[in-house]
PDB file of C-alpha atoms in Angstrom:
ATOM      1  CA  MET A   1     187.704 129.630  -1.420  1.00 38.00           C
ATOM      2  CA  SER A   2     188.754 126.179  -3.448  1.00 35.00           C
ATOM      3  CA  THR A   3     187.184 124.150  -5.905  1.00 37.00           C
ATOM      4  CA  GLN A   4     186.743 124.981  -9.486  1.00 38.00           C
ATOM      5  CA  PRO A   5     183.546 125.758 -11.476  1.00 42.00           C
ATOM      6  CA  PRO A   6     183.278 127.205 -14.949  1.00 38.00           C
ATOM      7  CA  LEU A   7     183.316 131.078 -15.449  1.00 40.00           C
ATOM      8  CA  GLY A   8     183.117 132.782 -12.219  1.00 39.00           C
ATOM      9  CA  PRO A   9     184.934 134.783  -9.736  1.00 39.00           C
ATOM     10  CA  PRO A  10     188.394 134.373  -8.423  1.00 38.00           C
ATOM     11  CA  PRO A  11     190.532 131.889  -6.459  1.00 36.00           C
ATOM     12  CA  GLY A  12     188.899 129.309  -4.281  1.00 35.00           C
ATOM     13  CA  PRO A  13     186.122 127.628  -5.611  1.00 34.00           C
ATOM     14  CA  LEU A  14     186.946 128.225  -9.244  1.00 32.00           C
ATOM     15  CA  PHE A  15     188.918 128.718 -12.156  1.00 29.00           C
ATOM     16  CA  GLY A  16     188.708 128.800 -15.934  1.00 31.00           C
ATOM     17  CA  VAL A  17     188.998 131.001 -19.085  1.00 32.00           C
ATOM     18  CA  PRO A  18     186.069 132.583 -20.494  1.00 34.00           C
ATOM     19  CA  GLY A  19     185.032 131.204 -23.870  1.00 37.00           C
ATOM     20  CA  SER A  20     186.818 127.776 -23.000  1.00 38.00           C
ATOM     21  CA  GLY A  21     183.843 126.129 -21.416  1.00 42.00           C
ATOM     22  CA  GLN A  22     185.447 126.524 -18.056  1.00 42.00           C
ATOM     23  CA  PRO A  23     184.477 129.443 -15.871  1.00 43.00           C
ATOM     24  CA  PRO A  24     187.121 131.978 -15.049  1.00 41.00           C
ATOM     25  CA  PRO A  25     188.354 131.921 -11.479  1.00 43.00           C
ATOM     26  CA  ARG A  26     186.012 133.480  -8.900  1.00 46.00           C
ATOM     27  CA  ARG A  27     186.775 134.619  -5.519  1.00 50.00           C
ATOM     28  CA  PRO A  28     184.541 132.749  -3.012  1.00 50.00           C
ATOM     29  CA  TRP A  29     184.786 134.011   0.326  1.00 42.00           C
ATOM     30  CA  TRP A  30     186.801 131.547   1.686  1.00 41.00           C
ATOM     31  CA  LEU A  31     189.601 132.527  -0.659  1.00 47.00           C
ATOM     32  CA  ARG A  32     189.708 135.871   0.807  1.00 40.00           C
ATOM     33  CA  PRO A  33     192.642 136.717   3.083  1.00 38.00           C
ATOM     34  CA  PRO A  34     191.978 137.319   6.773  1.00 35.00           C
ATOM     35  CA  ALA A  35     192.564 140.489   8.378  1.00 32.00           C
ATOM     36  CA  LEU A  36     195.494 140.744  10.774  1.00 31.00           C
ATOM     37  CA  ILE A  37     197.482 138.141   8.968  1.00 31.00           C
ATOM     38  CA  GLY A  38     201.009 138.840  10.576  1.00 33.00           C
ATOM     39  CA  ALA A  39     200.343 135.839  12.550  1.00 33.00           C
ATOM     40  CA  ALA A  40     200.472 132.301  11.101  1.00 33.00           C
ATOM     41  CA  ALA A  41     197.635 131.377  13.323  1.00 33.00           C
ATOM     42  CA  ALA A  42     195.169 133.750  11.525  1.00 34.00           C
ATOM     43  CA  VAL A  43     192.960 131.388   9.754  1.00 33.00           C
ATOM     44  CA  ALA A  44     190.692 133.302   7.396  1.00 35.00           C
ATOM     45  CA  ALA A  45     187.105 132.221   7.200  1.00 34.00           C
ATOM     46  CA  ILE A  46     185.550 133.371   4.226  1.00 34.00           C
ATOM     47  CA  VAL A  47     182.517 132.279   2.084  1.00 34.00           C
ATOM     48  CA  VAL A  48     178.850 132.316  -1.279  1.00 34.00           C
ATOM     49  CA  GLY A  49     176.190 132.081   0.093  1.00 38.00           C
ATOM     50  CA  LEU A  50     175.014 130.674   3.313  1.00 36.00           C
ATOM     51  CA  VAL A  51     171.980 130.365   5.656  1.00 36.00           C
ATOM     52  CA  ILE A  52     171.336 129.063   9.087  1.00 34.00           C
ATOM     53  CA  LEU A  53     168.799 127.113  11.061  1.00 36.00           C
ATOM     54  CA  LEU A  54     170.499 127.667  14.335  1.00 37.00           C
ATOM     55  CA  GLY A  55     171.313 130.591  16.316  1.00 37.00           C
ATOM     56  CA  GLY A  56     174.461 129.953  18.452  1.00 37.00           C
ATOM     57  CA  GLY A  57     172.584 130.632  21.512  1.00 40.00           C
ATOM     58  CA  GLU A  58     170.566 133.581  20.123  1.00 44.00           C
ATOM     59  CA  PRO A  59     167.063 133.583  20.796  1.00 37.00           C
ATOM     60  CA  GLY A  60     164.505 132.557  18.181  1.00 40.00           C
ATOM     61  CA  HIS A  61     166.789 129.821  16.458  1.00 49.00           C
ATOM     62  CA  GLU A  62     167.410 126.289  17.101  1.00 69.00           C
ATOM     63  CA  ARG A  63     171.041 125.448  17.468  1.00 86.00           C
ATOM     64  CA  VAL A  64     172.795 122.946  15.252  1.00 93.00           C
ATOM     65  CA  GLU A  65     174.993 120.528  17.169  1.00 93.00           C
ATOM     66  CA  THR A  66     175.755 117.642  14.979  1.00 96.00           C
ATOM     67  CA  ALA A  67     177.465 117.167  11.578  1.00 96.00           C
ATOM     68  CA  ALA A  68     174.320 115.356  10.204  1.00 96.00           C
ATOM     69  CA  GLN A  69     172.220 118.326  11.219  1.00 96.00           C
ATOM     70  CA  ALA A  70     174.725 120.753   9.762  1.00 97.00           C
ATOM     71  CA  ARG A  71     174.792 118.822   6.452  1.00 97.00           C
ATOM     72  CA  ASN A  72     171.070 118.885   6.138  1.00 97.00           C
ATOM     73  CA  LEU A  73     170.891 122.540   6.651  1.00 97.00           C
ATOM     74  CA  ALA A  74     173.644 123.229   4.214  1.00 97.00           C
ATOM     75  CA  ARG A  75     171.899 121.094   1.511  1.00 97.00           C
ATOM     76  CA  ARG A  76     168.621 122.978   2.121  1.00 97.00           C
ATOM     77  CA  VAL A  77     170.034 126.520   2.032  1.00 98.00           C
ATOM     78  CA  ALA A  78     172.626 126.409  -0.693  1.00 98.00           C
ATOM     79  CA  LEU A  79     171.343 127.487  -4.057  1.00 98.00           C
ATOM     80  CA  LYS A  80     170.678 125.355  -7.193  1.00 97.00           C
ATOM     81  CA  PRO A  81     170.949 126.694 -10.758  1.00 98.00           C
ATOM     82  CA  ALA A  82     167.231 127.629 -11.170  1.00 97.00           C
ATOM     83  CA  ASP A  83     167.588 129.737  -8.029  1.00 98.00           C
ATOM     84  CA  TRP A  84     169.769 132.235 -10.026  1.00 97.00           C
ATOM     85  CA  GLY A  85     167.468 132.747 -12.917  1.00 94.00           C
ATOM     86  CA  SER A  86     166.047 131.254 -15.910  1.00 93.00           C
ATOM     87  CA  GLY A  87     168.599 129.013 -17.974  1.00 95.00           C
ATOM     88  CA  TYR A  88     171.189 128.773 -15.416  1.00 97.00           C
ATOM     89  CA  VAL A  89     172.930 125.382 -15.378  1.00 97.00           C
ATOM     90  CA  ARG A  90     175.303 123.566 -13.294  1.00 97.00           C
ATOM     91  CA  SER A  91     178.962 124.310 -13.704  1.00 95.00           C
ATOM     92  CA  THR A  92     181.667 121.803 -13.392  1.00 92.00           C
ATOM     93  CA  PRO A  93     182.349 120.994 -10.571  1.00 92.00           C
ATOM     94  CA  TYR A  94     178.845 121.511  -9.327  1.00 97.00           C
ATOM     95  CA  GLU A  95     178.842 120.711  -5.794  1.00 97.00           C
ATOM     96  CA  THR A  96     181.374 120.063  -2.975  1.00 95.00           C
ATOM     97  CA  GLY A  97     181.562 119.766   0.685  1.00 94.00           C
ATOM     98  CA  ASP A  98     185.273 120.065   0.699  1.00 91.00           C
ATOM     99  CA  VAL A  99     185.197 123.898   1.373  1.00 88.00           C
ATOM    100  CA  THR A 100     188.504 125.544   2.160  1.00 83.00           C
ATOM    101  CA  GLU A 101     189.380 128.922   3.616  1.00 73.00           C
ATOM    102  CA  SER A 102     192.222 131.353   2.846  1.00 76.00           C
ATOM    103  CA  PHE A 103     194.496 133.777   4.411  1.00 74.00           C
ATOM    104  CA  ALA A 104     196.813 136.238   2.994  1.00 74.00           C
ATOM    105  CA  ASP A 105     200.385 137.071   4.066  1.00 79.00           C
ATOM    106  CA  ALA A 106     202.019 140.301   4.389  1.00 81.00           C
ATOM    107  CA  GLY A 107     202.482 140.609   0.689  1.00 87.00           C
ATOM    108  CA  CYS A 108     198.587 139.675  -0.100  1.00 88.00           C
ATOM    109  CA  TYR A 109     199.487 136.334  -1.382  1.00 87.00           C
ATOM    110  CA  LEU A 110     196.474 133.913  -0.655  1.00 86.00           C
ATOM    111  CA  ALA A 111     196.817 130.476   0.659  1.00 80.00           C
ATOM    112  CA  VAL A 112     194.134 127.848   1.732  1.00 83.00           C
ATOM    113  CA  GLN A 113     193.506 125.629   4.418  1.00 71.00           C
ATOM    114  CA  THR A 114     190.575 123.672   6.025  1.00 75.00           C
ATOM    115  CA  PRO A 115     188.134 125.629   8.110  1.00 73.00           C
ATOM    116  CA  VAL A 116     188.573 125.543  11.729  1.00 79.00           C
ATOM    117  CA  ASN A 117     185.868 124.648  14.296  1.00 90.00           C
ATOM    118  CA  MET A 118     183.265 123.726  11.411  1.00 94.00           C
ATOM    119  CA  LEU A 119     180.522 121.161  11.582  1.00 96.00           C
ATOM    120  CA  ALA A 120     179.747 121.033   7.798  1.00 96.00           C
ATOM    121  CA  ALA A 121     179.857 123.102   4.723  1.00 96.00           C
ATOM    122  CA  LEU A 122     178.615 123.050   1.049  1.00 97.00           C
ATOM    123  CA  GLU A 123     179.288 124.992  -2.037  1.00 96.00           C
ATOM    124  CA  ARG A 124     177.235 124.935  -5.273  1.00 98.00           C
ATOM    125  CA  ASN A 125     178.224 126.533  -8.629  1.00 98.00           C
ATOM    126  CA  ALA A 126     175.969 127.724 -11.603  1.00 98.00           C
ATOM    127  CA  GLN A 127     176.466 129.551 -14.710  1.00 97.00           C
ATOM    128  CA  SER A 128     174.425 131.442 -17.129  1.00 96.00           C
ATOM    129  CA  PRO A 129     173.662 130.004 -20.679  1.00 93.00           C
ATOM    130  CA  ASP A 130     176.199 132.147 -22.296  1.00 93.00           C
ATOM    131  CA  ARG A 131     178.834 131.212 -19.699  1.00 93.00           C
ATOM    132  CA  ARG A 132     179.602 134.936 -19.045  1.00 95.00           C
ATOM    133  CA  VAL A 133     178.383 134.712 -15.489  1.00 97.00           C
ATOM    134  CA  VAL A 134     179.270 132.183 -12.819  1.00 97.00           C
ATOM    135  CA  ASN A 135     177.781 132.113  -9.441  1.00 97.00           C
ATOM    136  CA  THR A 136     178.491 130.298  -6.239  1.00 97.00           C
ATOM    137  CA  SER A 137     176.660 129.915  -3.051  1.00 97.00           C
ATOM    138  CA  THR A 138     178.288 128.672   0.111  1.00 95.00           C
ATOM    139  CA  VAL A 139     176.968 127.521   3.431  1.00 96.00           C
ATOM    140  CA  ILE A 140     179.358 126.936   6.438  1.00 95.00           C
ATOM    141  CA  VAL A 141     177.905 125.909   9.760  1.00 96.00           C
ATOM    142  CA  HIS A 142     180.299 126.419  12.623  1.00 96.00           C
ATOM    143  CA  ARG A 143     180.239 124.731  15.935  1.00 95.00           C
ATOM    144  CA  ASP A 144     179.405 127.976  17.655  1.00 95.00           C
ATOM    145  CA  THR A 145     178.433 131.612  17.107  1.00 95.00           C
ATOM    146  CA  ALA A 146     181.780 132.818  18.276  1.00 95.00           C
ATOM    147  CA  SER A 147     183.768 131.157  15.433  1.00 93.00           C
ATOM    148  CA  ALA A 148     181.291 132.169  12.758  1.00 94.00           C
ATOM    149  CA  ALA A 149     181.619 135.849  14.068  1.00 94.00           C
ATOM    150  CA  ALA A 150     185.344 135.703  14.129  1.00 91.00           C
ATOM    151  CA  ASP A 151     185.396 134.506  10.489  1.00 87.00           C
ATOM    152  CA  ILE A 152     183.214 137.275   9.129  1.00 89.00           C
ATOM    153  CA  ALA A 153     185.177 139.816  11.096  1.00 87.00           C
ATOM    154  CA  ARG A 154     188.308 138.581   9.452  1.00 81.00           C
ATOM    155  CA  PHE A 155     186.745 138.734   6.087  1.00 78.00           C
ATOM    156  CA  ARG A 156     185.466 142.341   6.639  1.00 80.00           C
ATOM    157  CA  THR A 157     188.857 143.563   7.838  1.00 75.00           C
ATOM    158  CA  ASP A 158     190.796 141.904   5.029  1.00 71.00           C
ATOM    159  CA  ALA A 159     188.714 143.419   2.311  1.00 74.00           C
ATOM    160  CA  ARG A 160     190.105 146.821   3.527  1.00 77.00           C
ATOM    161  CA  ARG A 161     193.752 145.606   3.723  1.00 83.00           C
ATOM    162  CA  CYS A 162     194.761 144.306   0.312  1.00 87.00           C
ATOM    163  CA  ARG A 163     193.688 146.304  -2.609  1.00 92.00           C
ATOM    164  CA  THR A 164     195.705 143.885  -5.015  1.00 93.00           C
ATOM    165  CA  GLU A 165     195.791 140.176  -4.320  1.00 92.00           C
ATOM    166  CA  TYR A 166     197.608 137.181  -5.620  1.00 93.00           C
ATOM    167  CA  ASP A 167     197.013 133.390  -5.507  1.00 92.00           C
ATOM    168  CA  SER A 168     200.125 131.672  -3.941  1.00 88.00           C
ATOM    169  CA  ALA A 169     199.400 128.399  -5.829  1.00 89.00           C
ATOM    170  CA  SER A 170     198.847 129.922  -9.380  1.00 93.00           C
ATOM    171  CA  LYS A 171     199.216 133.134 -11.388  1.00 95.00           C
ATOM    172  CA  GLN A 172     195.834 134.642 -10.567  1.00 95.00           C
ATOM    173  CA  LYS A 173     195.533 138.290  -9.740  1.00 96.00           C
ATOM    174  CA  TRP A 174     192.794 140.495  -8.631  1.00 95.00           C
ATOM    175  CA  VAL A 175     192.946 144.441  -8.335  1.00 96.00           C
ATOM    176  CA  GLY A 176     190.580 146.893  -6.898  1.00 95.00           C
ATOM    177  CA  VAL A 177     189.543 144.699  -4.109  1.00 92.00           C
ATOM    178  CA  ARG A 178     187.314 146.737  -1.604  1.00 92.00           C
ATOM    179  CA  ALA A 179     184.874 146.374   1.013  1.00 91.00           C
ATOM    180  CA  VAL A 180     181.310 147.363   0.089  1.00 93.00           C
ATOM    181  CA  ASP A 181     178.245 148.128   2.179  1.00 90.00           C
ATOM    182  CA  VAL A 182     174.948 146.550   1.505  1.00 89.00           C
ATOM    183  CA  PRO A 183     172.327 148.456   3.731  1.00 84.00           C
ATOM    184  CA  GLY A 184     169.448 146.464   1.772  1.00 80.00           C
ATOM    185  CA  LEU A 185     170.288 143.153   3.419  1.00 90.00           C
ATOM    186  CA  LYS A 186     168.082 142.520   6.409  1.00 91.00           C
ATOM    187  CA  GLY A 187     167.592 139.791   8.849  1.00 96.00           C
ATOM    188  CA  PHE A 188     171.190 138.892   9.313  1.00 97.00           C
ATOM    189  CA  ASP A 189     173.309 139.292  12.663  1.00 97.00           C
ATOM    190  CA  GLU A 190     175.803 140.858  10.425  1.00 95.00           C
ATOM    191  CA  VAL A 191     176.952 141.131   6.672  1.00 95.00           C
ATOM    192  CA  ALA A 192     180.203 141.687   5.083  1.00 93.00           C
ATOM    193  CA  GLY A 193     180.586 142.687   1.281  1.00 93.00           C
ATOM    194  CA  GLU A 194     183.585 142.609  -1.056  1.00 92.00           C
ATOM    195  CA  GLU A 195     184.048 143.397  -4.856  1.00 95.00           C
ATOM    196  CA  GLY A 196     187.003 143.419  -7.036  1.00 95.00           C
ATOM    197  CA  HIS A 197     188.318 142.682 -10.650  1.00 97.00           C
ATOM    198  CA  GLN A 198     190.334 139.457 -11.602  1.00 97.00           C
ATOM    199  CA  VAL A 199     192.957 140.410 -14.294  1.00 98.00           C
ATOM    200  CA  VAL A 200     194.998 137.297 -14.604  1.00 97.00           C
ATOM    201  CA  ASP A 201     193.900 133.614 -14.624  1.00 95.00           C
ATOM    202  CA  GLU A 202     195.574 130.601 -13.194  1.00 93.00           C
ATOM    203  CA  SER A 203     197.975 130.257 -16.171  1.00 95.00           C
ATOM    204  CA  GLY A 204     198.939 133.979 -16.488  1.00 96.00           C
ATOM    205  CA  LEU A 205     196.598 134.867 -19.277  1.00 97.00           C
ATOM    206  CA  LYS A 206     194.665 138.200 -19.176  1.00 97.00           C
ATOM    207  CA  LEU A 207     191.239 138.067 -17.657  1.00 96.00           C
ATOM    208  CA  ASP A 208     188.490 140.584 -17.469  1.00 97.00           C
ATOM    209  CA  GLU A 209     186.317 139.248 -14.636  1.00 97.00           C
ATOM    210  CA  TYR A 210     184.325 141.353 -12.049  1.00 98.00           C
ATOM    211  CA  TYR A 211     182.971 139.873  -8.789  1.00 96.00           C
ATOM    212  CA  THR A 212     180.630 140.723  -5.842  1.00 97.00           C
ATOM    213  CA  GLN A 213     180.815 138.632  -2.690  1.00 94.00           C
ATOM    214  CA  LEU A 214     178.252 138.991   0.012  1.00 96.00           C
ATOM    215  CA  THR A 215     178.532 137.107   3.183  1.00 95.00           C
ATOM    216  CA  GLY A 216     175.841 136.980   5.820  1.00 96.00           C
ATOM    217  CA  ARG A 217     175.977 135.579   9.411  1.00 96.00           C
ATOM    218  CA  LYS A 218     173.075 134.092  11.297  1.00 97.00           C
ATOM    219  CA  GLY A 219     174.051 132.615  14.701  1.00 96.00           C
ATOM    220  CA  GLN A 220     176.783 130.058  13.983  1.00 96.00           C
ATOM    221  CA  VAL A 221     175.961 129.776  10.121  1.00 97.00           C
ATOM    222  CA  LEU A 222     177.643 131.631   7.489  1.00 95.00           C
ATOM    223  CA  MET A 223     175.977 132.341   4.080  1.00 96.00           C
ATOM    224  CA  GLN A 224     177.772 133.507   1.109  1.00 95.00           C
ATOM    225  CA  ALA A 225     176.828 134.431  -2.535  1.00 97.00           C
ATOM    226  CA  THR A 226     179.294 135.173  -5.090  1.00 96.00           C
ATOM    227  CA  VAL A 227     178.574 136.627  -8.770  1.00 98.00           C
ATOM    228  CA  ALA A 228     181.249 136.835 -11.198  1.00 97.00           C
ATOM    229  CA  ARG A 229     180.711 138.463 -14.668  1.00 97.00           C
ATOM    230  CA  SER A 230     182.966 138.639 -17.601  1.00 96.00           C
ATOM    231  CA  GLY A 231     183.454 142.314 -19.147  1.00 95.00           C
ATOM    232  CA  GLY A 232     181.857 144.367 -16.399  1.00 95.00           C
ATOM    233  CA  GLN A 233     180.247 144.592 -12.931  1.00 93.00           C
ATOM    234  CA  GLY A 234     176.625 144.580 -14.443  1.00 94.00           C
ATOM    235  CA  ARG A 235     174.023 143.648 -11.855  1.00 95.00           C
ATOM    236  CA  ASN A 236     176.331 141.746  -9.683  1.00 97.00           C
ATOM    237  CA  ARG A 237     175.521 143.320  -6.417  1.00 96.00           C
ATOM    238  CA  GLU A 238     171.621 143.149  -6.947  1.00 95.00           C
ATOM    239  CA  GLU A 239     172.096 139.490  -7.962  1.00 97.00           C
ATOM    240  CA  ALA A 240     174.144 138.685  -4.983  1.00 97.00           C
ATOM    241  CA  VAL A 241     171.626 140.404  -2.659  1.00 97.00           C
ATOM    242  CA  HIS A 242     168.855 138.517  -4.207  1.00 97.00           C
ATOM    243  CA  ALA A 243     170.645 135.297  -3.709  1.00 97.00           C
ATOM    244  CA  LEU A 244     171.632 135.822  -0.028  1.00 97.00           C
ATOM    245  CA  THR A 245     168.193 136.867   0.877  1.00 97.00           C
ATOM    246  CA  LEU A 246     166.805 133.753  -0.720  1.00 98.00           C
ATOM    247  CA  MET A 247     169.212 131.601   1.361  1.00 98.00           C
ATOM    248  CA  LEU A 248     168.262 133.275   4.516  1.00 97.00           C
ATOM    249  CA  SER A 249     164.481 132.573   3.910  1.00 96.00           C
ATOM    250  CA  ARG A 250     165.340 128.826   3.708  1.00 95.00           C
ATOM    251  CA  LEU A 251     166.637 128.898   7.426  1.00 84.00           C
TER     252      LEU A 251
END
């Protein structure tokens, strides 16, 4: 996952130290290691929230075929600060189309790279007034349904492989990484969930950040919502479910 907003979940999009005006690192889906990484070819496709207007050949949806169409879709679906709740404001950086994906090696160290077979992507970051919560919504539009399905499959498997993860480019560390089921999410072709606890930030300082990342696939599009909160899990999962549901409604 790879940009950086204030106060939020792990790697990828995000970094910061609580109370410093910069959000703690969060763990957007693209910063999640893929499953089966013994092979260098394993490119993990992660994500924060995404929605889709197409359907990779699946009935009832219009397929997105051009980068321009994909960018328009991503802009419409990705959440803005007000979508997360009253008082939420933009994080810095707020928006980027330079979304990266991550993969983990055998030692569960994460590395990032540009997504494969992607038409367009967009990430937006927001934070609560007290800066204790940082949220990310991500939309990735793949060229076809098969690519999107492969990405979410790797994401799902990876959450079961590495209980502790490290960022290969900094000192960040996550513990208690686990896959979670979210039966309440309806309307997606498939859903993957992950939760964990970030205990070390980029510079090696102790951190107490809990995150929930939910990724939904609809045809060739991935939508992801990430909620990271200082000091405890709080309503992370409920808020991520609401965010992902809202994204889907904008297809």
